[in-house]
Coordinates of C-alpha atoms in Angstrom, one line a residue:
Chain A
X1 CA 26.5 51.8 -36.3
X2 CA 26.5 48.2 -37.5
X3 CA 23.6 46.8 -39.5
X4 CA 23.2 42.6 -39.8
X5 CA 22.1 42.1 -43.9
X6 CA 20.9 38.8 -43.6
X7 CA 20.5 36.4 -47.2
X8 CA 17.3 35.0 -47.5
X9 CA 16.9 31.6 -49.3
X10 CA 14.2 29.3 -50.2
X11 CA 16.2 26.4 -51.7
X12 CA 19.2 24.4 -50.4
X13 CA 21.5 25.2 -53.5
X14 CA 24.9 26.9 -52.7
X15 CA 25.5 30.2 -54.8
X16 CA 26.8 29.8 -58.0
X17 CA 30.3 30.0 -59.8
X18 CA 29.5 33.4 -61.1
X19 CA 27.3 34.4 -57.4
X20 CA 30.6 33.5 -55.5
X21 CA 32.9 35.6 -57.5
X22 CA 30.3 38.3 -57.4
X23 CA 30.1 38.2 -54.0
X24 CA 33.8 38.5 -53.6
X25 CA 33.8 41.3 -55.7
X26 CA 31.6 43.2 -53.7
X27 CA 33.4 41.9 -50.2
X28 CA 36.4 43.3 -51.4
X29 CA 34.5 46.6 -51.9
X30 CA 33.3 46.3 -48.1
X31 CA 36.8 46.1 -46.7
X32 CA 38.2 48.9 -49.3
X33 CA 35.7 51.3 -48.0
X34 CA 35.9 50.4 -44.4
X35 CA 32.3 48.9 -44.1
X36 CA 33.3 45.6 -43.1
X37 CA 33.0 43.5 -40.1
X38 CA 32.0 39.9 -40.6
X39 CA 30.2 37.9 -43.4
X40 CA 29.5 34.1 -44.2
X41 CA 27.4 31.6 -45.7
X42 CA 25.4 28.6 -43.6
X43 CA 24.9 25.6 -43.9
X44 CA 21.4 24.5 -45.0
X45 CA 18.4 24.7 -42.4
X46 CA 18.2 20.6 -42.3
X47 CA 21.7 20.7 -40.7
X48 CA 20.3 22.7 -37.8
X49 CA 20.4 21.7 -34.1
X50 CA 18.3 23.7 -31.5
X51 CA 19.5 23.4 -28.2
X52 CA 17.7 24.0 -25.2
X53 CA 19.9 24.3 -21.5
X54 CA 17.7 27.1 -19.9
X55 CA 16.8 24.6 -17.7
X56 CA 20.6 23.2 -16.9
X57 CA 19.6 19.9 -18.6
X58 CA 20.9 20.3 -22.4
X59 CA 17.8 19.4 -24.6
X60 CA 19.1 18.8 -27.9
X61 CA 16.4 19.0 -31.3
X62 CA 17.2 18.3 -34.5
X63 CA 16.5 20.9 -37.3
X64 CA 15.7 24.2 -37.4
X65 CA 14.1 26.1 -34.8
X66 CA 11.4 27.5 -37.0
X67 CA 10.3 25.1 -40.3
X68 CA 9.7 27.8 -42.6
X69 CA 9.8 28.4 -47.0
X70 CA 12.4 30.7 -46.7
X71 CA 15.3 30.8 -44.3
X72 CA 19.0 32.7 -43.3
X73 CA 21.3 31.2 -45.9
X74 CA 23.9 33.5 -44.3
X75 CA 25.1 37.5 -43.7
X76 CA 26.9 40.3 -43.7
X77 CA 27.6 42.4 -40.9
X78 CA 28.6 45.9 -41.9
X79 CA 29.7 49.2 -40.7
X80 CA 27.9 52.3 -41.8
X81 CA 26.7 55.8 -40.9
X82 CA 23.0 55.2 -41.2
X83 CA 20.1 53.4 -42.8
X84 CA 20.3 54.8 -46.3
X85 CA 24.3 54.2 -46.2
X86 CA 23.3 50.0 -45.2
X87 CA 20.6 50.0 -48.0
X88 CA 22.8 51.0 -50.6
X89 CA 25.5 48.7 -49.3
X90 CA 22.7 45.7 -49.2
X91 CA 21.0 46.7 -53.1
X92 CA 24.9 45.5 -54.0
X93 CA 25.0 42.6 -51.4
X94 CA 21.6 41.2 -52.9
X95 CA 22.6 41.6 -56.6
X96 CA 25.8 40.3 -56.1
X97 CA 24.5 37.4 -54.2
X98 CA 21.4 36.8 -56.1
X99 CA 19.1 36.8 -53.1
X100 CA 17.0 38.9 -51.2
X101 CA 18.2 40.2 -48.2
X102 CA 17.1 42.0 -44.9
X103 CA 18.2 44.6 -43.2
X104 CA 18.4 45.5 -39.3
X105 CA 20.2 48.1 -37.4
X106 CA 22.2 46.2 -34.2
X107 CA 21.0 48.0 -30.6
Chain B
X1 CA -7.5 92.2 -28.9
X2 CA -9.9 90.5 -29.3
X3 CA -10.5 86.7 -29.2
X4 CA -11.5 86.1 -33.0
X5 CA -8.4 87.9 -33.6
X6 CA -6.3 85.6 -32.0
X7 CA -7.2 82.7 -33.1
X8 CA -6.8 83.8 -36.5
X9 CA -2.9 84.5 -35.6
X10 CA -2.7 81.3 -33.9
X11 CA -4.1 79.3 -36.8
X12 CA -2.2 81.3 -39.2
X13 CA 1.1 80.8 -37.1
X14 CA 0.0 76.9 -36.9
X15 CA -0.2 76.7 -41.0
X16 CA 2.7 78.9 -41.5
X17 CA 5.5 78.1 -38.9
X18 CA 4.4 74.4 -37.5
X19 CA 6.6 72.5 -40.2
X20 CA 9.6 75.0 -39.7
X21 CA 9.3 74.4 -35.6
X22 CA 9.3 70.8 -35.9
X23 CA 11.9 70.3 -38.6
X24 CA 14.5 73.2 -36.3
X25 CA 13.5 71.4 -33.1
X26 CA 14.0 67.8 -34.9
X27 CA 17.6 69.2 -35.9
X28 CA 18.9 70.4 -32.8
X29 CA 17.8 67.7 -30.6
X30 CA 18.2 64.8 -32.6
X31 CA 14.5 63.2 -31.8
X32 CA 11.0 63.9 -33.5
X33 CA 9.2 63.0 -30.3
X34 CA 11.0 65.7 -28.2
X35 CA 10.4 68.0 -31.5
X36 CA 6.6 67.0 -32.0
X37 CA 5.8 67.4 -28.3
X38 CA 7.5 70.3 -28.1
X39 CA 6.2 72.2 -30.8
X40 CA 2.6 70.8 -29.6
X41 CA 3.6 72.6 -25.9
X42 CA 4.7 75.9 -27.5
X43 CA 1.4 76.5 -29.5
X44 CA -0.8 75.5 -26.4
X45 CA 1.0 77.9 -24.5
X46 CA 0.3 80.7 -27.8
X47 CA -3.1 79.8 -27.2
X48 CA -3.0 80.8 -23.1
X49 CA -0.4 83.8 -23.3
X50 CA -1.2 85.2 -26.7
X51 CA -5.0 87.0 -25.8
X52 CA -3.4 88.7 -22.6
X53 CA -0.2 89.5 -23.3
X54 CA -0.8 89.8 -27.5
X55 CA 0.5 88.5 -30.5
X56 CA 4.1 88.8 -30.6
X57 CA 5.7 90.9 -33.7
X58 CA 7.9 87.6 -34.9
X59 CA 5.0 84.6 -33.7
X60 CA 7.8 82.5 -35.7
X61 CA 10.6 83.3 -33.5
X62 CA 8.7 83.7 -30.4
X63 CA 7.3 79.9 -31.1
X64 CA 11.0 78.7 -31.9
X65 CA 12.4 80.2 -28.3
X66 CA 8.9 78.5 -26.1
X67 CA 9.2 74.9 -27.9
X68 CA 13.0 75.0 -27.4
X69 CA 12.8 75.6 -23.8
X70 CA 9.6 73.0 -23.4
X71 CA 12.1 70.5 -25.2
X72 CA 14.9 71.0 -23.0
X73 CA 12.5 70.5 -20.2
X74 CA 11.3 67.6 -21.6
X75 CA 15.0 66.3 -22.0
X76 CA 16.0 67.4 -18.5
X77 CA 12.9 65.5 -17.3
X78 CA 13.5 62.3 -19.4
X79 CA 17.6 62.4 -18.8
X80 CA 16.6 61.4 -15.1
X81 CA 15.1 58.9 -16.0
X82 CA 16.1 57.1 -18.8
X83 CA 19.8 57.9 -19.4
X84 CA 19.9 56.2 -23.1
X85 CA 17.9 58.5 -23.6
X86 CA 20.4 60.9 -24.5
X87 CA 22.3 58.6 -26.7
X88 CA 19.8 58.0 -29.3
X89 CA 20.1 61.0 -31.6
X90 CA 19.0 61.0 -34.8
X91 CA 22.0 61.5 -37.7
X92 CA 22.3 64.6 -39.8
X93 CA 24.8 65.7 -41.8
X94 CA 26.1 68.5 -40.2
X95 CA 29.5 68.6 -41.4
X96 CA 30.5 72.3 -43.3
X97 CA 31.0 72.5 -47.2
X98 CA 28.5 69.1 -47.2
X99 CA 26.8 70.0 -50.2
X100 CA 23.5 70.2 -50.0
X101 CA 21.1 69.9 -52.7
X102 CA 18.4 72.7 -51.2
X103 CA 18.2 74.5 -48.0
X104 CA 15.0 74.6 -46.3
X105 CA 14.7 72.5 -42.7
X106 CA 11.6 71.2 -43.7
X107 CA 12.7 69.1 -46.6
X108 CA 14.7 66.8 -43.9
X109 CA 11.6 66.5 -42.6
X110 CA 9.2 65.6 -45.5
X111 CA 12.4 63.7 -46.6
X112 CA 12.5 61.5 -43.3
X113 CA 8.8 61.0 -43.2
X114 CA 8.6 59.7 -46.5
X115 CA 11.4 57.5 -46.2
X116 CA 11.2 54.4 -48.9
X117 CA 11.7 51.6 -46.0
X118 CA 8.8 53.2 -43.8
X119 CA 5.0 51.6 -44.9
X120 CA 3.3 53.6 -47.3
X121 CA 0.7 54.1 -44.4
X122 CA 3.1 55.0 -41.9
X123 CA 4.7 57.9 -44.6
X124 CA 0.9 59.7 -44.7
X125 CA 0.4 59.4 -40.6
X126 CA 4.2 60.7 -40.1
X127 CA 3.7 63.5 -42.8
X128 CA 0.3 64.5 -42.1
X129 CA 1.5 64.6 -38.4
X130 CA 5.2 65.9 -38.4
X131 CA 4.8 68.1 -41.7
X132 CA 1.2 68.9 -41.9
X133 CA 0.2 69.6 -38.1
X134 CA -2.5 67.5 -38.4
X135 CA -3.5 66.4 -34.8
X136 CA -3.6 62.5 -34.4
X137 CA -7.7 62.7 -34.2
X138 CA -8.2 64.4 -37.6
X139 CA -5.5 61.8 -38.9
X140 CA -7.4 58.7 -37.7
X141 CA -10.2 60.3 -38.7
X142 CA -9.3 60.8 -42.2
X143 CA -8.0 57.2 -42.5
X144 CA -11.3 55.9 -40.7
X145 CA -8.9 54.1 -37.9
X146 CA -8.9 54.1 -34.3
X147 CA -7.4 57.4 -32.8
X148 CA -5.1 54.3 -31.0
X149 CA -4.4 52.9 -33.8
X150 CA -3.3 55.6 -35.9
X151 CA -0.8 56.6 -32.8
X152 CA 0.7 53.4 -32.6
X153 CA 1.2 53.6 -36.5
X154 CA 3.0 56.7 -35.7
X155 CA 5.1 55.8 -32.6
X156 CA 6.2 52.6 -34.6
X157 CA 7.3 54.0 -37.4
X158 CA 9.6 57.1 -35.3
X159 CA 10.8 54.1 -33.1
X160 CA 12.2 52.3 -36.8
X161 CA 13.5 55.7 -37.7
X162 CA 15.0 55.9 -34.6
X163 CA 16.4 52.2 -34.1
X164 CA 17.7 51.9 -37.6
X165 CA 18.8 55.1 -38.1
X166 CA 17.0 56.5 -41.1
X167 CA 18.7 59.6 -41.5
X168 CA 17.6 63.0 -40.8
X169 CA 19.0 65.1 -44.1
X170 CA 18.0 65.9 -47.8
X171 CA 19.2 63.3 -49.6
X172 CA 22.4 63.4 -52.2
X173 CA 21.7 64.8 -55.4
X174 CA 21.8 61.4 -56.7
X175 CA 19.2 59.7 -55.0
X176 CA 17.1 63.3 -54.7
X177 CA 15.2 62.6 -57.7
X178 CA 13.8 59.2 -56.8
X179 CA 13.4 60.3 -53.3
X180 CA 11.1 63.5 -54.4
X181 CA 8.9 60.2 -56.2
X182 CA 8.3 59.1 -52.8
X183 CA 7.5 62.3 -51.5
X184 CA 4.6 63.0 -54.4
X185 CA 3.2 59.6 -54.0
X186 CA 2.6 60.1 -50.4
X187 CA 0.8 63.8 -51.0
X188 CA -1.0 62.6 -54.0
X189 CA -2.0 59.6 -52.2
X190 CA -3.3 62.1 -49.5
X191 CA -5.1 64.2 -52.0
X192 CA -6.8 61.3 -53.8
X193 CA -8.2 60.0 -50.5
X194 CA -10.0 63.5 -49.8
X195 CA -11.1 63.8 -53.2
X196 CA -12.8 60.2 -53.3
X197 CA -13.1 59.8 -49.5
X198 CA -13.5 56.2 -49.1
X199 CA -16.7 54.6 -46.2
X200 CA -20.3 54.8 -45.7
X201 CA -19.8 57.6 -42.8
X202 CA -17.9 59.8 -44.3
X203 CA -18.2 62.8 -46.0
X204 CA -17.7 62.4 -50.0
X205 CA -15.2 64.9 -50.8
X206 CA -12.6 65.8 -47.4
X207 CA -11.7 69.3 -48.5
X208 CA -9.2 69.2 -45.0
X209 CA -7.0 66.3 -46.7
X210 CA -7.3 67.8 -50.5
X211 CA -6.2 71.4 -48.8
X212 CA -3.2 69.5 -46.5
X213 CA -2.2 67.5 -49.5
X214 CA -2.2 71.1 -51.6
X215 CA -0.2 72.9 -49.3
X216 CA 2.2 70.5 -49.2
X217 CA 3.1 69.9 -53.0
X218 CA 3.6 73.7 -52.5
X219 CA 5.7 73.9 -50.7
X220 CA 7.5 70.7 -52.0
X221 CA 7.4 73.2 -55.6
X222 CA 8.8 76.0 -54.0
X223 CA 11.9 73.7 -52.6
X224 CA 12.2 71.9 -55.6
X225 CA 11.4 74.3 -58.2
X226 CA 13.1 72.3 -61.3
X227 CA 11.2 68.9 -60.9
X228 CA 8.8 68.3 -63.4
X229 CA 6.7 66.2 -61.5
X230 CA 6.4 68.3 -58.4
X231 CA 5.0 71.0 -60.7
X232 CA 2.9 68.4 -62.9
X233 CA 1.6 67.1 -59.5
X234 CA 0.4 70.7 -58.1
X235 CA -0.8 71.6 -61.4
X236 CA -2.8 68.2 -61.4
X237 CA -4.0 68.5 -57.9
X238 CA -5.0 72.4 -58.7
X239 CA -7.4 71.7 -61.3
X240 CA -8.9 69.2 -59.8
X241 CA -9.5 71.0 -56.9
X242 CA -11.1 73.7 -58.8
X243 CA -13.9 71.4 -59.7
X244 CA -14.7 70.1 -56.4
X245 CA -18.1 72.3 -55.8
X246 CA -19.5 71.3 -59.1
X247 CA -18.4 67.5 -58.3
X248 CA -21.4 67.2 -56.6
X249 CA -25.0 67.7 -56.7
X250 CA -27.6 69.1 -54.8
X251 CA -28.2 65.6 -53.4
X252 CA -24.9 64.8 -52.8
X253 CA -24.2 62.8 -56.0
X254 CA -21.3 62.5 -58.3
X255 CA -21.5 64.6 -60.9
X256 CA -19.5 63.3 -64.2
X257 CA -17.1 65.7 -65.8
X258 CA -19.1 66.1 -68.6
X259 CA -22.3 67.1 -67.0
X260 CA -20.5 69.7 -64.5
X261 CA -21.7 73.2 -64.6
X262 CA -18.2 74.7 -66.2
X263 CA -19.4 78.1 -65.1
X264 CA -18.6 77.2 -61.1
X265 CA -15.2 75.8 -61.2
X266 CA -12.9 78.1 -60.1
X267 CA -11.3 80.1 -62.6
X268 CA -8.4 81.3 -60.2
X269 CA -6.9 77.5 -59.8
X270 CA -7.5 76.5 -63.3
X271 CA -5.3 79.5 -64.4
X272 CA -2.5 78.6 -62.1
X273 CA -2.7 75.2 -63.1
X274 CA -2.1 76.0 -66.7
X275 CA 0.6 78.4 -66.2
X276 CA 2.2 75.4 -64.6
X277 CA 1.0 73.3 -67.5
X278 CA 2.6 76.0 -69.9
X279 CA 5.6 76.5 -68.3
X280 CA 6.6 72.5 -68.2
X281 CA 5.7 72.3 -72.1
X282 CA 7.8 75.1 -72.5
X283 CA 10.9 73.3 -70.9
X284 CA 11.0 70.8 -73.4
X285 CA 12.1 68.4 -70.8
X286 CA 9.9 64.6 -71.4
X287 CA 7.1 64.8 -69.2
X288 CA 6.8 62.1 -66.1
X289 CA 3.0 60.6 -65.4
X290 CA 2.0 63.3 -63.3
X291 CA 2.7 66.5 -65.8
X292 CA 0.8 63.6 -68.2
X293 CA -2.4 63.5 -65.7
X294 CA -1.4 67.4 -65.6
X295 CA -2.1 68.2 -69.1
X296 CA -5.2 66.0 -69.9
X297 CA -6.4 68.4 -67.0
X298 CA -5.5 71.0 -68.6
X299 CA -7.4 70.0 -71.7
X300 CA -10.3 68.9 -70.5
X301 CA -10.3 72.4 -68.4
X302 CA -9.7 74.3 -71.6
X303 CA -12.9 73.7 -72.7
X304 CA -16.0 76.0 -72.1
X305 CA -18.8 73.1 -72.8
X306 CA -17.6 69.0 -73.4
X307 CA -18.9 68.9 -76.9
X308 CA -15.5 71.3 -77.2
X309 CA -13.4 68.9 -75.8
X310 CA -10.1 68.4 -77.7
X311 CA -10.8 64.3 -77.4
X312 CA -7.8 63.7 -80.2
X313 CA -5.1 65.5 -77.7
X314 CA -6.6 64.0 -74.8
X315 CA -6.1 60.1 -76.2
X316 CA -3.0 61.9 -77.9
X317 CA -1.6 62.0 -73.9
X318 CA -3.4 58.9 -72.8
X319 CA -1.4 57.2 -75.3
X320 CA 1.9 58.9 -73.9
X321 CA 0.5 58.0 -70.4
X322 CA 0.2 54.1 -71.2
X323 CA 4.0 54.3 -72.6
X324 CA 4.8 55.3 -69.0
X325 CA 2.8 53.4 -67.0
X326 CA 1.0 50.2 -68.5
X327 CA -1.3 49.9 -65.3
X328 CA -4.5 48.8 -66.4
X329 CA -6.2 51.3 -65.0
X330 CA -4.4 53.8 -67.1
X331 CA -5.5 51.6 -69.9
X332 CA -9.6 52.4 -68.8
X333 CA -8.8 55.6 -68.5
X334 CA -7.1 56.3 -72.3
X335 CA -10.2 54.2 -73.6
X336 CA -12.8 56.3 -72.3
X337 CA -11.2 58.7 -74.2
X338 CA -11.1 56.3 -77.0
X339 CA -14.9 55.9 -76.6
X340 CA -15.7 59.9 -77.0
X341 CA -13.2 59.8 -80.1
X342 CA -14.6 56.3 -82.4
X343 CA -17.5 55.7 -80.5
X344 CA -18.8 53.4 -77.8
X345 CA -18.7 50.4 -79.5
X346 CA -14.4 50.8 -80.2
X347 CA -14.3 52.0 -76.3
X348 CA -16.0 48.9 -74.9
X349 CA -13.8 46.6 -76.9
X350 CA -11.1 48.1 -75.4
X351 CA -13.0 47.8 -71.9
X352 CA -13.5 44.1 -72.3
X353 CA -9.8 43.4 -72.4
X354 CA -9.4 44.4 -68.8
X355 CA -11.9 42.9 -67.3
X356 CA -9.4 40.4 -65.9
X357 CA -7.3 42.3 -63.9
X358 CA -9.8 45.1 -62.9
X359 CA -13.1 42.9 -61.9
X360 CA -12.6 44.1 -58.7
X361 CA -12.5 47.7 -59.7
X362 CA -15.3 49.6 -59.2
X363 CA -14.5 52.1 -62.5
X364 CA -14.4 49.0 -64.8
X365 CA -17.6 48.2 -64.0
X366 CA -18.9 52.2 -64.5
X367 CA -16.9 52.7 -67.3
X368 CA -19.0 49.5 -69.0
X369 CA -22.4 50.1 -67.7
X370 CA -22.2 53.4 -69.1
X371 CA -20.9 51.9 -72.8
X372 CA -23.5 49.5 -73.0
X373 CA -26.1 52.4 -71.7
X374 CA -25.0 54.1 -74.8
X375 CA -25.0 51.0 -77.2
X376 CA -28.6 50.7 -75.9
X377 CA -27.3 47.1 -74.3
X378 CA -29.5 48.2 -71.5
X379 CA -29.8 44.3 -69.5
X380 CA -26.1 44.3 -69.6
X381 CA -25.4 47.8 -68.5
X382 CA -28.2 47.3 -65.7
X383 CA -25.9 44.2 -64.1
X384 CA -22.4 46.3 -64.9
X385 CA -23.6 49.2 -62.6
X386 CA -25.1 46.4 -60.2
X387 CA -21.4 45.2 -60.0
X388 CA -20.2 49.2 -59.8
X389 CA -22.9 49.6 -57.1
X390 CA -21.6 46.7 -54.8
X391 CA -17.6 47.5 -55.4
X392 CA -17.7 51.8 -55.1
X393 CA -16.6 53.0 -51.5
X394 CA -18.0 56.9 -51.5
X395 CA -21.2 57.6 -51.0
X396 CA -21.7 60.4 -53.9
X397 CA -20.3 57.8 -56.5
X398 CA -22.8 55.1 -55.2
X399 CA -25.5 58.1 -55.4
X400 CA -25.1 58.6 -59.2
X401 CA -24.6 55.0 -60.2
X402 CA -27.7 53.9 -58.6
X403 CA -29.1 57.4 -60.5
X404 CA -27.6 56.2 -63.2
X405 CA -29.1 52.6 -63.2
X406 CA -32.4 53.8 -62.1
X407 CA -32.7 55.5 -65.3
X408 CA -31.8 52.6 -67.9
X409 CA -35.5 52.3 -69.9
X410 CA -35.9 48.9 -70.0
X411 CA -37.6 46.6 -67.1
X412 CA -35.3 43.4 -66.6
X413 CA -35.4 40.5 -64.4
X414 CA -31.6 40.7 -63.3
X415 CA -31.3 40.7 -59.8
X416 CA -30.4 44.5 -57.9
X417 CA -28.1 45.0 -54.9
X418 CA -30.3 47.9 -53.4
X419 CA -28.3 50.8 -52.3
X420 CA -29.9 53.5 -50.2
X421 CA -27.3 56.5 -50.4
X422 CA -26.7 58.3 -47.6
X423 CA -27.6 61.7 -48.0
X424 CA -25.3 64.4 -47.9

């Protein structure tokens, strides 16, 4: 079972010196324990482009899809055996990262 | 046999075995709805088969073998057509020599349905339903919602359990004691809404809910027989239970603690409830908010008439209480205690610090009005049970405010909200 824990943000500053190092703390933990799968940061929301080529005709938009407070400032994907299992793992993922996060189970 | 019969040993199988049913059936086929629908099938056929062909000698067992064959049924039924079907089981440690902290099935249950990252109101519609038996009428009912609404409350919150996986096991010893929180806030929560049963139509004390929520913490005790708070919790909800006929008057108006007719509460409760009491002090183990709320009970339950009221002890605890838990509403609680101890005028001080986080609390209001009734402030106390008046949701409180304010001497231009209580 894999479980998206995604960072939620409300200001574009990058983590800190002591967030990163936290953060790799607790990535190292992931891969030593067989929970990981993918994980990054984003670039801010501003950087965003939304494109649109439903219609075979590329529509480019600059920005974020949805101008919102708070957005994705980036995520974890992670292996594990069920919900209680990811919220542990994401009560260490938000502490080391400062930030809240959200959970949700992939299909 | 006769009819009356019978439905006295399906009732009684329907208290007794409905929890077990659901939590086996839950286990072995991985899915509350096939487990909920299938226990649902097995006691509609009891009612049909059971007045011609007799109560069975095990109801339990015979229950267990009908709902398991409804639910494969079911599954064979739904395989056909929905193939994924099969695929989404729930989780449960299974595996041999997993410790487990206790062993009854329907502690996976409770534990699933009061799951932290399930809404509050979702834990009391899964738990009522899934735990309790309730049907999902009485449960909307109860919560004053839509019967449509309360069953898409309850088929969200199984499709999250479902689609993120909350598990379907006791939680590890380490997270049990937190988890068994969850668990007492969801039954006290049901318990408080019978008690003070909130809405203009309804009646003022739901003795189905206080009962259900009763039960429950029961059974929760019997499972978890070392927790504090489970005990505290029972203990609490006991004696409060054994005051519920003399809660209300003739006309279907609150009756205050101290004006209750000692000689109808029920003796039988109170006694439990202090052998619970007893048995906590005696463990010597510190005492959580609800073996607090436990024990001022217990106080106040010890005495034959209020003037005997041990009002030292009972701030004693309130004190204890506020070191726990500095809610504000904790806070009116220790200084009405306060007031019966030094006097109105030392209460209401303390009152008056509150007023701005509780001015939308009904009991603030109350808790004034009746101070300044006492300090003979009788304009002021007239408006403070105005405010009470307008912000109290149950009809017997609303009764004996407006009793209350009716009787205040003094004639006084503030304006009144008029409130015609219903009568009971």
């Amino acid at each position: 079972m894999q479980y998206l824990i995604s960072v939620i943000h409300d200001t574009s500053d990058l983590a800190t010196a002591e967030e990163d190092a936290a953060i790799d703390v607790f990535n190292d933990r992931l891969v030593a324990d067989g929970h990981w799968v993918f994980a990054g940061g984003l670039a801010g929301p501003a950087t965003a482009t939304v494109l649109d080529n439903r219609g075979g005709k590329a529509m480019l938009t600059d920005g974020p899809f949805l101008e919102s407070k708070e957005f994705l400032a980036g995520f974890w994907i992670i292996e594990a055996p069920d919900l209680d299992t990811a919220l542990d793992l994401a009560a260490e993922g938000s502490k080391a990262c400062n930030r809240r996060v959200e959970v949700r189970a992939f299909l | 046999m006769n009819t009356i019969d019978v439905r006295e040993a399906v009732g009684r199988a329907h208290r007794e075995e409905w929890a077990r049913l659901v939590a086996a059936l839950t286990r072995r086929f991985g899915d509350l709805d096939i487990a909920e629908e299938a226990a649902a099938d097995a006691f509609a056929v009891a009612v049909r088969r059971w007045p011609d062909d007799g109560v069975p000698p095990n109801p339990g067992a015979w229950l267990t073998t009908t709902a398991t064959r409804k639910a494969i049924d079911r599954i064979r039924r739904e395989s056909k057509r929905d193939r994924k079907h099969r695929q989404a089981r729930m989780t449960y440690d299974d595996r041999p020599g997993t410790p487990e902290p206790i062993g009854d099935e329907r502690l996976r249950l409770i534990f699933t349905c009061c799951h932290p990252a399930l809404a509050m109101e979702s834990r009391v519609a899964l738990t009522l339903r899934l735990v309790g038996g309730l049907t999902m009428a009485e449960i909307a009912r109860a919560f004053l919602v839509q019967e449509s609404t309360m069953g898409q409350r309850i088929t969200r919150a199984k499709a999250k359990i479902k689609a993120a996986r909350i598990p379907y096991r006791v939680p590890s010893a380490h997270d049990l004691p937190a988890r068994v929180s969850g668990v007492l806030a969801v039954l006290y929560l049901v318990f408080n809404e019978g008690y003070l049963a909130t809405g203009p139509g309804t009646d003022p004390v739901r003795h189905d809910l206080t009962a259900e929520a009763i039960r429950l913490t029961r059974l929760i005790h019997a499972l978890v027989p070392g927790d504090g708070e489970a005990a505290g919790l029972l203990a609490l909800m006991l004696m409060t239970e054994a005051r519920r006929t003399a809660r209300l008057s003739g006309s279907g108006a609150l009756v205050p603690l101290g004006e209750q007719d000692r000689g109808t509460w029920d003796a039988e409760l109170i006694a439990e409830g202090h052998q619970l009491v007893r048995r906590r002090l005696a463990s010597g183990e510190p005492p959580g908010p609800y073996q607090i709320l436990a024990a001022i009970n217990a106080v106040h339950t010890s005495a034959r008439d209020v003037r005997d009221t041990d009002w030292p002890q009972v701030v004693a605890l309130y004190d204890q209480l506020a070191a726990l838990d500095p809610s504000p509403v904790v806070a009116l609680n220790r200084a009405i205690a306060v007031a019966e101890l030094d006097g109105a005028e030392v209460g209401l001080a303390l009152v008056d610090r509150l007023g701005d986080r509780l001015a939308g609390y009904h009991a603030y209001h109350a808790t004034r009005a009746d101070l300044l009734r006492r300090l003979e402030r009788d304009d002021e106390a007239h408006q403070a049970y105005g405010r009470a008046i307008e912000l109290a949701g149950n009809t017997a409180e609303t009764a004996h405010l407006t009793r209350l304010r009716d009787r205040l001497p003094v004639a006084h231009n503030a304006p009144s909200a008029t409130v015609i209580p219903e009568q009971a």
